[in-house]
Amino acid sequence: MRFGNGRFGFRALSAALGLSLALLAGGTQAEPKKEFNIAWTIYVGWMPWPYAADAGIVKKWADKYGITINVKQINDYVESINQYTAGGFDGVTATNMDGLTIPAAGGVDTTILIIGDFSNGNDGIVSKTAKTPADLKGESINLVELSVSHYLLARALEAAGLSEKDVTIVNTSDADMVAAFKSPETSTVVTWNPLLAEVRAEPGSAALFDSTQIPGEIIDTLMVNTEVLKDNPAFGKALAGIWYETMAVLSDPGEKGKAARAAMGAMSGTDLAGFEAQLAATKLFATPEEAVAFTESEDLIKTMDLVRTFSFDHGLLGDDASDKDAVGIAFPGGQVLGSTDNVKLRFDVSYMRLAAEGSL
Amino acid sequence: MRRAVNIVPGSGTRILLALLPFLLIACLYVVASAERRAANPGDKLLPPITEMATSMDRLATEPDRRSGDLTLWSDTAASLQRLFIGLGAAAAIGLVLGLTLGLLPLASAGLSPLVAVVSMIPPMAILPVLFIVFGLGELSKVVLIVIGIAPFLVRDLAMTVTAIPSEQIVKAQTLGASTWQLMLRVALPQAMPRLIEALRLSLGPAFLFLISAEAIAAESGLGYRIFLVRRYLAMDVILPYVAWITLIAYLLDWLLARLARRAFPWAYVQETRR
């Protein structure tokens, strides 16, 4: 972790306030630098990062561009994004919605450099009582509030002609979701894999709705600080190189791919079979061409409009946001959703395209 | 010669000296907040004090869009209800078990080792078990507070009662007191001020367990709000909430201290002489 630019006042203060130094190291880092940190958390779509670090792929590409890239695990997903937002990391693995509501809404200009996959069954609603989303009326539902689970529920209710007023939402931490579902008074939970697989395995539980019904809306990405990227294109090139080399190994049908998948499974606390089951619920963009096509499609703009509407309705764009246009989202080809003066989230295909052209 | 140990501040100086560190921290905060805002106008980490005031005003006076409640007050009411039930139950358990264990050797022999062992179980470590046994509702939150502080109260009171001079116990018996009368007339009055002091010391842990329980599963409460808005780094809500919790805990501590001195003045004779 890097500790600021020697701004003494900041440091003394941080001790006084009991805030972590890393949080205060934010601000702008305009000068070109040699060392970069990216944070990852356990999720099927992000396991290629620690695997690439272990297998030497990270070092290989970093060396090629004469830089150092540290790939660090953070135990808590939200904490990893908060650390990134506060300036402790140059990049972080996060979903499209969390990228919009945490760093972008917090004024940190963020570029989505790599679109890795979208959830295609990895997020779902499981109930002991309801059989369809329409049955959820009057139910109490446990989920991580204001997360993609909450978004998924909102979409399911909308499709069933219900609204959030028809249900009671109980904010429950993801770490306790499985134990919560075992409690007799909990009837319905919304969660993601590997927790989703655990709750579905409970006797008497039924899956009502999952992300296959809203394909392409819950997107897993690697996002980086726009300013850092602008000053250090080599950082972006190395990341794209690492990612697609790892993708090639991951999707290898032979022994090499099997060993890589087993290693990623072990790192995320499961085995080869468990990891492959999660992969089956993930639409992975194995090649940069697929990812570029997805990022350039009109559907992504529609998705981000749904996501920003949900985010604004739940107060996630900040109190000073007067409407959903407050935070601008830029797409490839210069299209912008929302305020053009305040573009803070950018979908960038240029590095994925360099990978596709083989010119990294 | 005038030595540092002999310089006693007057009452005015005392207040000034007490305020100084607070003012210093506030100044540092304002400077750092301005510095971060200058670097990033959308910064959420150290919001200016005006922004925190606006947020608090909104939470305290405007009904929530979804539930229609005044957020700050409904959160405070939910948390205080849990806290008071938990503290009350823990105090009752502490008093009854503490008196019994402290006074009856037979009960002590049978139960003290169990209490000693139970008090060593970290409550947070058995949370998943608590959920399954007590559910995710109000009960498990209260139970967490009780499990967290009752063993401490039991042990503390048992020790206080054990430390009553044996002469008192013998004398009361000579005067014809039964075990029941010994407990009510000799042990209880001496245990009460100690119970209040122990409760004061338990306020910190009780808040810790309350906030932890609310972080894990809740629909309202001070801890719930903090962990909810933490998702999008809304420090303009978190920091005032922390200040509010601190103020509530400080007031409760002060009230308990006043109560103890009002109700049991004899236990504080030494203090007033100083």
XYZ file of C-alpha atoms in Angstrom:
634
model
C 0.000 0.000 0.000
C 1.189 3.455 -0.815
C 0.995 6.191 1.751
C 0.276 9.492 0.101
C 2.692 12.013 -1.223
C 4.237 12.947 2.067
C 1.549 15.442 2.891
C 2.269 15.648 6.564
C -0.960 17.353 7.585
C -2.953 14.485 6.179
C -0.977 11.931 8.072
C -1.212 13.590 11.446
C -4.899 14.026 10.921
C -5.530 10.476 9.910
C -4.014 9.276 13.156
C -6.196 11.702 15.052
C -9.335 10.592 13.292
C -8.471 6.940 13.440
C -8.910 6.570 9.731
C -6.556 4.338 7.870
C -3.633 5.972 6.130
C -4.437 4.126 2.956
C -7.845 5.763 2.840
C -6.297 9.174 3.040
C -3.687 8.581 0.392
C -6.211 9.560 -2.273
C -6.303 12.646 -4.362
C -4.579 12.723 -7.663
C -1.502 10.901 -8.821
C -0.647 12.658 -12.011
C 3.020 11.727 -12.251
C 3.929 8.600 -14.238
C 4.671 5.772 -11.915
C 6.209 2.347 -11.975
C 4.243 0.432 -9.385
C 0.505 -0.291 -9.504
C -1.886 -2.058 -7.164
C -5.088 -3.802 -8.068
C -7.492 -5.317 -5.544
C -9.576 -8.430 -6.067
C -12.152 -10.360 -4.064
C -13.308 -13.956 -4.351
C -15.809 -14.421 -7.169
C -15.752 -16.846 -10.074
C -15.267 -14.091 -12.652
C -12.328 -12.571 -10.818
C -10.343 -15.687 -9.916
C -8.212 -15.356 -13.088
C -6.390 -12.433 -11.395
C -4.867 -14.329 -8.451
C -4.234 -17.285 -10.774
C -2.344 -15.032 -13.194
C -0.291 -13.654 -10.306
C 0.591 -17.154 -9.073
C 1.339 -18.489 -12.546
C 3.744 -15.632 -13.311
C 1.550 -14.154 -16.067
C 1.259 -10.840 -14.196
C 5.020 -10.543 -13.810
C 5.639 -11.503 -17.437
C 3.454 -8.679 -18.802
C 4.518 -6.152 -16.196
C 8.171 -6.828 -17.033
C 7.406 -6.372 -20.724
C 6.246 -2.806 -20.006
C 8.859 -2.146 -17.330
C 6.395 -1.755 -14.467
C 5.353 -3.653 -11.332
C 1.747 -4.760 -10.755
C 0.692 -6.022 -7.342
C -2.468 -8.105 -7.257
C -3.890 -8.038 -3.747
C -6.806 -9.883 -2.216
C -9.266 -8.004 0.000
C -11.597 -10.136 2.117
C -14.576 -7.862 1.960
C -15.946 -6.901 -1.447
C -17.394 -3.512 -0.506
C -14.253 -2.685 1.444
C -12.150 -3.373 -1.665
C -14.176 -0.866 -3.696
C -14.083 1.667 -0.875
C -10.301 1.300 -0.664
C -10.052 1.856 -4.395
C -12.368 4.881 -4.183
C -10.267 6.349 -1.400
C -7.167 6.047 -3.587
C -5.540 3.008 -1.970
C -5.594 1.042 -5.226
C -5.228 1.865 -8.917
C -7.710 -0.782 -9.999
C -10.371 -3.053 -8.535
C -12.619 -5.912 -9.571
C -16.246 -4.779 -9.326
C -19.642 -4.981 -10.988
C -20.974 -2.295 -13.315
C -23.499 -1.148 -10.697
C -21.030 -0.883 -7.827
C -18.607 0.951 -10.104
C -21.285 3.535 -10.793
C -22.563 3.928 -7.230
C -19.301 3.864 -5.278
C -16.281 5.340 -7.109
C -18.129 7.205 -9.902
C -20.778 8.671 -7.581
C -17.924 9.497 -5.201
C -16.268 11.655 -7.832
C -13.469 9.235 -8.733
C -13.237 9.109 -12.523
C -13.187 5.398 -13.286
C -12.569 3.495 -16.498
C -13.928 0.028 -17.097
C -10.900 -1.448 -18.792
C -11.900 -5.091 -19.067
C -15.361 -6.573 -19.256
C -14.748 -10.091 -18.066
C -18.167 -11.680 -17.966
C -21.768 -11.218 -17.022
C -23.750 -13.180 -14.488
C -25.834 -15.800 -16.232
C -27.329 -17.583 -13.255
C -24.715 -16.676 -10.652
C -27.182 -14.382 -8.860
C -30.585 -15.642 -7.824
C -33.621 -15.562 -5.541
C -34.233 -18.676 -3.444
C -37.298 -19.241 -1.286
C -38.696 -21.875 1.037
C -42.258 -20.601 0.607
C -42.726 -18.759 -2.692
C -42.687 -20.555 -6.026
C -42.801 -17.569 -8.371
C -41.776 -13.904 -7.979
C -45.491 -12.992 -7.742
C -45.735 -15.084 -4.536
C -43.211 -12.752 -2.891
C -45.954 -10.241 -2.017
C -45.865 -9.642 1.733
C -42.704 -11.729 2.201
C -39.699 -10.728 4.232
C -36.577 -11.057 2.081
C -32.974 -11.255 3.283
C -30.327 -9.751 1.024
C -27.377 -7.390 0.946
C -29.255 -4.113 0.570
C -28.184 -1.747 -2.240
C -26.131 -4.472 -3.924
C -26.666 -6.258 -7.250
C -28.894 -8.691 -5.302
C -31.177 -5.789 -4.457
C -31.154 -4.790 -8.134
C -31.988 -8.357 -9.170
C -34.927 -8.414 -6.742
C -36.187 -5.078 -8.050
C -36.084 -6.459 -11.609
C -37.880 -9.659 -10.557
C -40.604 -7.723 -8.714
C -41.015 -5.372 -11.648
C -41.473 -8.334 -13.997
C -44.117 -9.770 -11.641
C -45.984 -6.442 -11.447
C -44.958 -5.837 -7.821
C -42.874 -3.095 -6.242
C -40.490 -2.960 -3.304
C -43.328 -1.667 -1.136
C -44.946 -5.099 -1.398
C -42.080 -6.821 0.419
C -39.963 -6.279 3.538
C -36.241 -6.165 2.921
C -33.916 -7.277 5.712
C -30.330 -6.203 5.167
C -28.168 -9.256 5.818
C -24.427 -9.503 5.448
C -23.254 -11.900 2.747
C -21.022 -13.719 5.231
C -24.101 -14.704 7.239
C -26.487 -15.411 4.391
C -26.209 -19.195 4.511
C -26.698 -19.366 8.298
C -29.578 -16.908 7.934
C -31.321 -19.146 5.420
C -31.111 -22.076 7.849
C -33.031 -20.071 10.459
C -36.692 -21.123 10.508
C -38.031 -17.574 10.256
C -36.093 -16.771 7.081
C -38.113 -17.705 4.032
C -36.471 -15.961 1.080
C -32.949 -14.795 0.283
C -31.317 -13.139 -2.721
C -27.626 -13.893 -3.090
C -24.806 -14.864 -5.427
C -22.474 -17.791 -5.928
C -20.932 -19.644 -4.150
C -23.523 -18.767 -1.470
C -26.362 -19.276 -3.944
C -25.347 -22.907 -4.484
C -25.291 -23.412 -0.702
C -28.821 -22.094 -0.125
C -30.225 -23.919 -3.141
C -28.908 -27.144 -1.636
C -31.169 -26.652 1.422
C -34.053 -29.131 1.368
C -37.371 -27.534 0.445
C -35.879 -24.498 -1.260
C -36.830 -23.360 -4.739
C -35.131 -20.929 -7.110
C -37.658 -18.313 -8.277
C -35.633 -16.043 -10.459
C -32.027 -15.680 -11.441
C -29.771 -13.572 -13.597
C -30.379 -15.714 -16.705
C -33.664 -13.793 -16.900
C -31.848 -10.460 -17.095
C -28.827 -11.485 -19.207
C -26.016 -8.972 -19.561
C -27.219 -6.696 -16.757
C -24.908 -7.780 -13.931
C -21.466 -7.294 -15.429
C -18.161 -8.201 -13.768
C -15.305 -5.943 -14.705
C -11.867 -4.703 -13.899
C -11.971 -0.959 -13.408
C -9.064 1.429 -13.015
C -8.561 5.050 -12.095
C -8.962 7.062 -15.321
C -6.232 9.542 -14.444
C -3.709 6.824 -13.621
C -4.570 5.078 -16.878
C -4.253 8.267 -18.920
C -0.789 8.934 -17.524
C 0.300 5.299 -17.766
C -1.075 3.550 -20.854
C 1.442 0.763 -20.223
C -0.541 -0.155 -17.109
C -3.682 -0.688 -19.192
C -1.821 -2.626 -21.880
C -0.220 -4.934 -19.335
C -3.594 -5.606 -17.668
C -5.249 -6.466 -20.977
C -2.318 -8.712 -21.873
C -2.496 -10.518 -18.534
C -6.248 -10.979 -18.746
C -6.480 -12.495 -22.209
C -3.460 -14.740 -21.761
C -5.150 -16.059 -18.597
C -8.472 -16.413 -20.433
C -6.765 -18.586 -23.039
C -5.478 -20.892 -20.317
C -8.813 -20.898 -18.474
C -10.827 -21.888 -21.536
C -8.324 -24.520 -22.671
C -10.281 -27.794 -22.895
C -7.177 -29.892 -22.240
C -5.170 -30.763 -19.142
C -3.601 -27.329 -18.926
C -6.996 -25.634 -18.643
C -8.225 -28.234 -16.178
C -5.241 -27.610 -13.911
C -5.842 -23.843 -14.098
C -9.549 -24.216 -13.282
C -8.732 -26.536 -10.395
C -6.243 -23.978 -9.056
C -8.794 -21.156 -9.313
C -11.390 -23.367 -7.631
C -9.025 -24.135 -4.772
C -8.217 -20.421 -4.326
C -11.920 -19.610 -4.031
C -12.575 -22.355 -1.491
C -14.121 -24.982 -3.763
C -12.838 -27.690 -6.118
C -12.707 -28.243 -9.878
C -16.327 -29.431 -10.076
C -17.591 -26.571 -7.905
C -15.680 -24.012 -9.930
C -16.879 -25.408 -13.243
C -20.465 -25.300 -11.967
C -20.006 -21.603 -11.203
C -18.378 -21.040 -14.594
C -21.442 -22.607 -16.207
C -23.559 -19.844 -14.633
C -21.194 -17.191 -15.955
C -21.081 -15.845 -19.491
C -17.364 -15.467 -19.775
C -15.922 -13.420 -22.628
C -13.096 -15.754 -23.477
C -11.793 -13.596 -26.320
C -11.334 -9.835 -26.547
C -13.487 -9.763 -29.704
C -16.542 -10.957 -27.760
C -15.945 -8.444 -24.988
C -15.538 -5.579 -27.474
C -18.749 -6.547 -29.299
C -20.650 -6.666 -25.984
C -19.277 -3.297 -24.856
C -20.117 -1.635 -28.170
C -23.677 -2.956 -28.374
C -26.687 -0.700 -27.787
C -27.896 -3.160 -25.139
C -25.182 -2.008 -22.751
C -26.575 1.534 -22.852
C -30.064 0.200 -22.055
C -28.630 -1.834 -19.196
C -26.760 1.116 -17.717
C -29.928 3.202 -17.954
C -31.792 0.590 -15.874
C -28.895 0.437 -13.418
C -28.625 4.203 -12.983
C -32.401 4.518 -12.583
C -32.342 1.910 -9.810
C -29.321 3.584 -8.244
C -30.895 7.027 -8.255
C -34.210 5.719 -6.890
C -32.317 4.231 -3.953
C -30.284 7.341 -3.254
C -27.016 5.755 -4.393
C -25.929 8.638 -6.603
C -25.579 10.879 -3.557
C -27.820 13.418 -1.883
C -26.798 16.211 -4.192
C -27.901 14.232 -7.256
C -31.135 15.831 -8.401
C -31.878 13.206 -11.046
C -30.399 10.107 -12.613
C -28.392 12.230 -15.053
C -26.140 13.532 -12.281
C -23.296 11.126 -13.036
C -22.324 10.803 -16.690
C -21.502 7.400 -18.186
C -19.443 7.343 -21.389
C -19.669 4.536 -23.945
C -17.422 3.613 -26.867
C -18.027 5.883 -29.825
C -18.512 8.987 -27.714
C -22.084 8.363 -26.545
C -22.805 9.664 -23.060
C -25.671 8.792 -20.740
C -26.423 11.594 -18.281
C -24.365 14.704 -17.604
C -21.642 15.322 -20.169
C -19.936 17.717 -17.727
C -19.621 15.089 -15.046
C -18.581 11.897 -16.811
C -17.164 9.662 -14.094
C -17.666 6.161 -15.462
C -16.200 5.235 -18.831
C -16.483 2.039 -20.837
C -13.243 1.843 -22.784
C -12.736 -0.776 -25.489
C -9.331 0.449 -26.708
C -7.243 -1.891 -24.566
C -9.466 -4.905 -25.252
C -9.218 -4.009 -28.940
C -5.421 -3.893 -28.784
C -5.591 -7.421 -27.343
C -7.909 -8.490 -30.166
C -5.500 -7.092 -32.755
C -2.628 -8.858 -31.056
C -0.715 -5.583 -30.840
C 0.021 -5.546 -27.103
C 9.476 25.627 44.720
C 6.604 25.429 42.321
C 6.359 21.939 40.913
C 4.215 20.758 37.988
C 2.408 18.260 40.225
C 1.119 21.084 42.379
C -0.386 23.244 39.660
C -4.141 22.758 39.868
C -6.215 24.458 37.160
C -9.152 26.610 38.212
C -12.637 25.755 36.972
C -12.471 28.125 33.976
C -9.064 26.858 32.898
C -10.284 23.320 33.364
C -13.154 23.786 30.909
C -10.836 25.484 28.421
C -8.296 22.668 28.677
C -11.036 20.092 28.234
C -12.341 21.803 25.099
C -8.937 22.313 23.540
C -8.333 18.768 22.208
C -11.834 18.683 20.733
C -11.309 21.999 18.969
C -7.941 20.820 17.700
C -9.448 17.671 16.180
C -12.284 19.709 14.629
C -9.779 22.112 13.056
C -7.664 19.291 11.664
C -10.805 17.740 10.248
C -11.949 20.921 8.555
C -8.524 21.465 6.985
C -8.232 17.887 5.727
C -11.795 17.930 4.435
C -11.171 21.123 2.488
C -7.937 19.701 1.115
C -9.644 16.546 -0.156
C -12.511 18.551 -1.615
C -10.040 20.732 -3.466
C -8.503 17.623 -5.033
C -11.850 15.971 -5.819
C -15.090 17.985 -5.564
C -17.100 14.742 -5.342
C -15.051 13.340 -2.440
C -17.142 11.427 0.070
C -14.501 10.402 2.573
C -14.168 13.570 4.654
C -17.317 15.596 3.951
C -17.449 19.212 5.162
C -19.309 19.762 8.424
C -22.059 21.698 6.614
C -22.748 18.636 4.467
C -22.983 16.405 7.521
C -25.411 18.878 9.091
C -27.573 18.855 5.948
C -27.631 15.063 5.887
C -28.508 14.846 9.577
C -31.230 17.443 9.175
C -32.697 15.399 6.340
C -32.543 12.152 8.319
C -34.025 13.755 11.427
C -36.831 15.792 9.858
C -37.798 14.373 6.466
C -39.780 11.134 6.233
C -37.966 8.318 4.443
C -39.098 7.825 0.850
C -39.843 4.144 1.281
C -40.958 3.634 4.900
C -42.250 7.133 5.730
C -40.371 7.101 9.075
C -38.077 9.836 10.340
C -34.910 7.821 9.850
C -32.726 9.100 12.705
C -35.427 8.762 15.345
C -36.731 5.392 14.202
C -33.134 4.092 14.088
C -32.452 5.459 17.555
C -35.675 4.029 18.976
C -35.007 0.593 17.488
C -31.445 0.496 18.795
C -32.251 1.827 22.263
C -35.061 -0.693 22.653
C -32.670 -3.541 21.878
C -29.995 -2.054 24.111
C -32.298 -1.542 27.111
C -33.880 -4.994 26.891
C -30.427 -6.541 26.569
C -28.923 -4.526 29.416
C -31.987 -5.148 31.590
C -31.927 -8.886 31.039
C -28.180 -9.043 31.575
C -28.476 -6.989 34.796
C -31.237 -9.241 36.124
C -29.235 -12.375 35.348
C -26.119 -10.794 36.797
C -27.846 -9.816 40.017
C -29.628 -13.119 40.659
C -26.733 -15.381 39.711
C -24.129 -13.086 41.259
C -25.889 -13.066 44.642
C -26.482 -16.801 44.556
C -22.948 -17.712 43.542
C -21.411 -15.211 45.923
C -23.414 -16.231 48.953
C -24.090 -19.959 48.610
C -20.963 -22.152 48.547
C -23.048 -25.018 47.227
C -24.242 -23.009 44.193
C -20.779 -21.612 43.669
C -19.214 -25.063 43.616
C -21.737 -26.210 41.048
C -21.954 -23.209 38.763
C -18.871 -20.980 39.065
C -16.648 -23.073 36.760
C -19.432 -23.105 34.149
C -19.838 -19.333 34.332
C -16.082 -18.898 34.097
C -15.941 -21.047 30.977
C -19.019 -19.489 29.339
C -17.631 -16.008 29.916
C -14.634 -16.950 27.792
C -16.720 -17.813 24.683
C -16.377 -14.927 22.221
C -20.045 -14.134 21.410
C -19.230 -13.114 17.838
C -17.734 -16.548 17.185
C -21.017 -18.318 17.893
C -23.181 -15.891 15.935
C -24.195 -18.371 13.209
C -25.371 -20.733 15.978
C -27.324 -17.926 17.662
C -29.079 -17.203 14.361
C -30.162 -20.774 13.897
C -31.332 -21.130 17.515
C -32.901 -17.702 18.059
C -33.705 -16.703 14.492
C -32.717 -13.497 12.772
C -35.245 -11.258 14.501
C -35.087 -9.024 17.559
C -34.471 -11.943 19.916
C -31.054 -12.860 18.517
C -29.867 -9.234 18.746
C -30.902 -8.992 22.393
C -29.438 -12.419 23.128
C -26.104 -11.337 21.668
C -25.965 -8.394 24.081
C -26.971 -10.613 27.010
C -24.446 -13.330 26.177
C -21.841 -10.652 25.693
C -22.147 -8.920 29.040
C -24.104 -11.122 31.489
C -21.147 -13.415 32.341
C -19.050 -10.376 33.226
C -21.824 -9.009 35.470
C -22.315 -12.407 37.159
C -18.633 -12.829 37.919
C -18.189 -9.258 39.063
C -21.159 -9.405 41.450
C -20.229 -12.846 42.746
C -16.777 -11.485 43.614
C -18.290 -8.422 45.291
C -20.579 -10.598 47.418
C -17.777 -13.041 48.255
C -15.724 -10.094 49.430
C -18.309 -9.071 52.031
C -16.499 -9.462 55.389
C -17.436 -12.761 56.995
C -17.987 -10.868 60.271
C -21.093 -9.265 58.712
C -22.481 -12.613 57.644
C -21.794 -14.173 61.054
C -23.276 -11.199 62.908
C -26.456 -11.240 60.832
C -26.848 -14.933 61.553
C -26.281 -14.322 65.273
C -29.136 -11.836 65.089
C -31.296 -14.574 63.600
C -31.152 -13.852 59.838
C -32.098 -16.670 57.492
C -30.221 -17.288 54.218
C -32.992 -15.439 52.370
C -32.725 -12.448 54.725
C -28.935 -12.479 54.425
C -29.283 -12.282 50.695
C -31.863 -9.498 50.684
C -30.709 -7.409 53.637
C -26.935 -7.884 53.694
C -25.762 -8.881 50.221
C -28.260 -7.113 47.929
C -27.725 -3.550 49.192
C -23.971 -3.931 48.860
C -24.276 -5.497 45.412
C -26.538 -2.810 43.952
C -24.045 0.069 43.618
C -21.514 -2.392 42.261
C -24.077 -3.597 39.698
C -24.583 -0.067 38.448
C -20.832 0.504 38.198
C -20.459 -2.777 36.302
C -23.288 -1.764 33.975
C -21.499 1.504 33.274
C -18.399 -0.449 32.305
C -20.563 -2.733 30.135
C -22.047 0.093 28.085
C -19.168 0.054 25.601
C -19.306 -3.709 24.969
C -23.134 -3.603 24.907
C -23.035 -1.004 22.116
C -20.404 -3.066 20.325
C -22.626 -6.148 20.355
C -25.687 -4.116 19.400
C -23.984 -2.570 16.378
C -22.503 -5.925 15.355
C -25.895 -7.612 15.517
C -27.465 -4.822 13.488
C -24.688 -5.023 10.912
C -25.487 -8.650 10.270
C -29.251 -8.591 9.788
C -31.663 -5.765 10.464
C -34.320 -3.480 9.046
C -33.565 -0.468 11.229
C -31.188 0.735 13.919
C -28.093 2.886 14.277
C -25.726 0.047 13.355
C -27.945 -0.989 10.451
C -27.809 2.516 8.969
C -24.041 2.777 9.284
C -23.435 -0.558 7.610
C -26.003 0.174 4.907
C -24.619 3.531 3.810
C -21.079 2.194 4.162
C -21.766 0.513 0.831
C -21.485 3.835 -0.887
C -19.059 5.551 1.474
C -21.617 8.046 2.788
C -19.365 9.433 5.487
C -21.727 12.423 5.788
C -24.129 9.994 7.466
C -21.645 7.662 9.161
C -19.620 10.293 11.042
C -22.646 12.081 12.593
C -24.156 8.701 13.493
C -20.948 7.750 15.287
C -21.041 11.067 17.149
C -24.692 10.461 18.033
C -23.954 6.952 19.360
C -21.068 8.336 21.393
C -23.306 11.039 22.837
C -26.004 8.515 23.772
C -23.461 6.226 25.434
C -21.915 9.162 27.286
C -25.335 10.314 28.546
C -26.286 6.808 29.668
C -23.004 6.514 31.543
C -23.587 9.869 33.209
C -27.174 8.966 34.151
C -26.077 5.679 35.697
C -23.358 7.452 37.662
C -25.904 9.972 38.968
C -28.380 7.220 39.789
C -25.816 5.269 41.793
C -24.830 8.333 43.834
C -28.418 9.363 44.429
C -29.676 5.909 45.400
C -26.669 4.665 47.356
C -24.909 7.697 48.781
C -23.237 5.634 51.499
C -21.235 3.737 48.871
C -19.602 6.987 47.715
C -18.708 8.532 51.063
C -15.016 8.184 50.321
C -15.479 9.981 47.004
C -17.096 13.137 48.434
C -14.408 13.436 51.100
C -11.701 13.690 48.456
